[in-house]
Coordinates of C-alpha atoms and ligand atoms in Angstrom, one line a residue:
M1 CA 88.0 64.4 97.9
G2 CA 91.8 63.1 97.0
P3 CA 94.4 62.6 100.1
T4 CA 93.6 65.6 102.0
T5 CA 97.4 68.2 104.1
L6 CA 96.6 68.5 107.8
P7 CA 94.2 71.4 108.6
A8 CA 96.5 74.1 107.5
L9 CA 97.0 77.1 109.8
L10 CA 94.0 80.5 109.1
R11 CA 94.4 83.0 110.3
D12 CA 93.6 86.8 109.5
A13 CA 96.0 88.1 106.4
T14 CA 98.0 91.5 107.5
P15 CA 99.2 94.3 104.9
A16 CA 102.2 92.7 105.0
D17 CA 100.7 89.7 103.1
A18 CA 100.6 91.5 100.0
P19 CA 103.0 90.6 97.9
A20 CA 102.4 86.5 98.6
L21 CA 98.7 86.9 98.3
L22 CA 99.7 89.0 95.0
A23 CA 101.5 87.0 93.7
I24 CA 98.7 84.0 94.1
Y25 CA 95.7 86.7 92.7
A26 CA 97.7 87.9 89.4
P27 CA 97.5 85.2 87.0
F28 CA 94.3 85.1 86.9
V29 CA 94.3 88.3 86.0
T30 CA 97.0 88.1 83.3
G31 CA 95.6 84.4 82.1
T32 CA 92.3 83.8 82.6
A33 CA 88.9 85.7 83.0
V34 CA 88.5 84.3 86.5
S35 CA 89.4 87.4 87.5
F36 CA 87.4 90.8 85.1
E37 CA 90.3 93.0 86.1
T38 CA 93.1 93.6 83.0
E39 CA 96.0 95.2 85.0
V40 CA 97.7 93.5 88.0
P41 CA 97.2 95.6 90.3
S42 CA 100.3 96.9 92.5
V43 CA 101.6 95.5 96.0
E44 CA 100.5 99.4 97.5
A45 CA 97.3 98.6 95.9
F46 CA 96.1 94.6 97.2
R47 CA 98.5 95.9 99.8
A48 CA 95.1 98.9 100.9
R49 CA 92.2 96.3 99.4
I50 CA 93.6 93.2 102.5
A51 CA 93.6 96.7 104.9
K52 CA 90.4 97.9 103.8
A53 CA 89.2 94.2 104.6
L54 CA 90.5 93.9 107.2
G55 CA 89.0 97.3 108.2
G56 CA 85.2 96.5 108.0
W57 CA 84.6 92.6 106.9
A58 CA 87.5 90.0 107.0
W59 CA 90.4 88.6 105.2
L60 CA 91.4 85.3 106.7
V61 CA 94.6 83.7 104.5
A62 CA 95.9 79.5 104.9
E63 CA 99.5 78.8 105.5
D64 CA 101.2 75.4 105.5
A65 CA 103.8 74.9 108.9
Q66 CA 106.5 77.0 106.8
G67 CA 104.1 80.6 107.4
H68 CA 104.3 79.7 103.6
C69 CA 100.4 81.6 102.2
L70 CA 99.0 78.7 100.6
G71 CA 95.6 80.7 99.6
Y72 CA 93.1 83.5 101.0
A73 CA 89.5 84.1 101.2
Y74 CA 88.2 87.7 102.1
G75 CA 84.4 89.7 102.2
S76 CA 84.1 92.6 101.3
A77 CA 81.2 95.6 99.9
H78 CA 79.0 94.6 97.3
R79 CA 77.8 97.6 96.7
E80 CA 78.2 101.3 98.2
R81 CA 74.7 102.0 98.9
A82 CA 74.3 101.6 102.5
A83 CA 70.7 99.3 101.8
Y84 CA 73.1 97.1 101.3
R85 CA 75.0 97.3 104.1
Y86 CA 74.1 93.7 105.1
C87 CA 75.4 92.1 102.2
T88 CA 79.1 91.2 101.5
E89 CA 80.9 90.1 98.6
V90 CA 83.0 87.0 98.8
S91 CA 86.2 85.3 97.1
A92 CA 88.7 83.0 97.4
Y93 CA 92.2 82.4 96.1
I94 CA 94.4 79.3 96.5
A95 CA 97.9 78.5 95.5
P96 CA 98.8 76.4 92.2
G97 CA 99.0 72.9 93.4
Q98 CA 96.8 73.3 96.7
R99 CA 93.9 73.1 94.9
G100 CA 91.2 70.7 95.4
R101 CA 92.4 69.4 98.8
G102 CA 90.0 71.4 101.5
L103 CA 92.1 74.2 101.9
G104 CA 88.8 76.6 99.5
R105 CA 86.5 75.0 102.2
Q106 CA 88.3 75.2 105.2
L107 CA 89.1 79.5 104.8
Y108 CA 85.1 79.8 103.5
T109 CA 83.5 78.2 106.7
A110 CA 86.0 80.1 108.7
L111 CA 84.9 83.6 106.4
F112 CA 81.4 82.8 107.2
D113 CA 81.6 83.1 111.1
R114 CA 83.9 85.9 111.3
L115 CA 81.3 88.1 108.3
A116 CA 77.7 86.2 110.4
A117 CA 79.7 87.6 114.0
L118 CA 79.8 91.3 112.5
G119 CA 76.6 91.1 111.7
Y120 CA 76.5 90.7 107.8
C121 CA 73.7 88.4 106.7
T122 CA 74.2 87.6 103.0
A123 CA 77.0 86.3 101.3
L124 CA 77.3 86.4 97.6
A125 CA 79.6 85.8 94.9
G126 CA 80.5 86.6 91.0
V127 CA 81.4 83.3 89.6
A128 CA 82.5 84.0 86.0
Q129 CA 81.9 81.2 83.9
P130 CA 83.3 78.6 83.3
N131 CA 84.4 78.2 86.5
D132 CA 83.6 74.5 87.5
A133 CA 85.8 74.0 90.6
S134 CA 84.5 78.0 91.9
M135 CA 80.8 76.8 91.3
A136 CA 81.5 73.5 93.5
L137 CA 83.0 74.9 96.2
H138 CA 79.9 77.1 96.4
R139 CA 77.3 75.0 96.3
A140 CA 79.1 72.5 98.6
L141 CA 78.9 75.2 101.0
G142 CA 76.0 76.4 100.9
F143 CA 74.9 79.1 97.8
S144 CA 72.5 79.0 96.0
V145 CA 72.7 80.1 92.0
V146 CA 70.7 83.7 91.0
G147 CA 71.2 84.0 87.8
T148 CA 73.6 85.0 84.9
Y149 CA 74.8 87.9 83.8
Q150 CA 75.3 86.9 79.9
R151 CA 77.8 88.1 78.7
A152 CA 78.9 90.4 81.8
G153 CA 82.6 91.0 80.8
W154 CA 85.1 91.2 78.0
K155 CA 88.1 90.1 77.8
F156 CA 91.3 87.9 76.4
G157 CA 89.0 88.8 72.8
A158 CA 85.9 87.0 74.1
W159 CA 82.0 87.6 75.7
H160 CA 82.2 86.5 79.2
D161 CA 78.9 85.0 81.6
I162 CA 78.9 86.2 85.4
T163 CA 76.7 83.5 87.9
W164 CA 76.3 85.1 90.6
L165 CA 75.2 82.9 93.7
Q166 CA 73.9 83.9 97.5
R167 CA 73.9 82.1 100.8
P168 CA 72.8 83.4 104.2
L169 CA 75.3 84.2 106.9
R170 CA 72.7 84.6 109.7
E171 CA 69.1 85.1 110.1
W172 CA 67.6 88.6 108.6
P173 CA 66.8 90.7 111.9
L174 CA 63.7 92.5 112.0
D175 CA 64.3 95.4 114.5
I176 CA 66.9 97.4 112.5
A177 CA 66.9 100.6 113.8
A178 CA 67.2 102.8 110.7
Ligands
COA201 C1 87.7 77.6 93.3 C2 89.0 77.6 94.8 C3 88.6 78.9 95.2 C4 88.3 76.4 95.5 O1 89.1 75.9 96.8 P1 90.3 74.5 96.6 O2 90.8 74.5 97.9 O3 90.4 74.1 95.4 O4 88.5 73.5 97.2 P2 88.7 72.4 98.5 O5 89.0 71.9 97.9 O6 88.3 73.3 99.3 O7 86.8 72.3 97.4 C5 85.3 73.1 97.2 C6 84.9 72.1 97.2 O8 85.0 71.8 95.3 C7 84.8 71.0 94.9 N1 85.8 71.0 93.9 C8 87.2 71.1 94.2 N2 87.1 71.7 92.8 C9 86.7 71.2 92.4 C10 86.8 70.7 90.3 N3 87.6 71.4 90.2 N4 86.0 70.3 89.9 C11 85.0 70.1 90.9 N5 84.7 70.2 91.9 C12 85.3 70.6 92.5 C13 85.3 69.8 96.1 O9 84.9 68.7 96.5 C14 84.5 70.2 97.0 O10 83.2 69.5 98.0 P3 83.6 68.8 99.2 O11 83.6 69.7 100.0 O12 81.6 68.6 98.9 O13 84.2 67.7 98.8 C15 89.8 77.4 94.1 O14 90.1 76.0 92.7 C16 90.9 78.5 93.2 O15 91.6 78.8 93.5 N6 90.8 78.3 91.7 C17 91.3 79.4 90.9 C18 90.8 80.5 91.8 C19 88.9 81.1 91.4 O16 88.3 80.1 90.7 N7 88.9 81.0 92.5 C20 87.5 82.1 92.8 C21 87.1 83.1 92.1 S1 85.0 83.2 91.7

């Protein structure tokens, strides 16, 4: 890895971060198949996503010394049905010019500690192909590939595969009451 900035300040997101974080995310909706969304969410909708993640998972932000958001990572529900409640789906987005400097690793490392402390056992990530940086990030953080959904998404006039990866967050307890 090349020269790295000092470790970024990591903190919990707040709903007030929505405009800055949406500015990082929106280009992946409008210009790429990295996100399978086709419409950029409103700031209000994005704020609601942050609030929901903060309510049951975690949403972390990396910022510089001036308080500019450099990237974020968060956990969310994988599926809504109750038996999935120990799984969480994770994702990270780093601002242009800040990628490849260790921020994704820092954010994910902190995020996984938080998600494990909340009781989640398994992190899942879906990576639209190709995405070498995201595959490298997930592999570097201990994910293994589960498999690839072939042509799962249609965006910008083409089919896109999505590779699913998973990583343990903590021991799987065997004494869950229900
Ligand atoms: C994917 C992404 C979040 C990774 O974050 P990052 O800050 O750039 O990654 P890091 O610098 O922390 O690197 C993490 C690991 O991946 C590797 N890596 C990063 N970018 C890479 C690239 N383009 N090609 C190959 N390996 C890469 C690094 O070498 C590092 O490995 P190491 O820690 O063992 O040395 C970031 O590149 C990004 O925002 N990409 C666009 C949005 C995106 O695709 N998000 C993921 C959606 S699934």
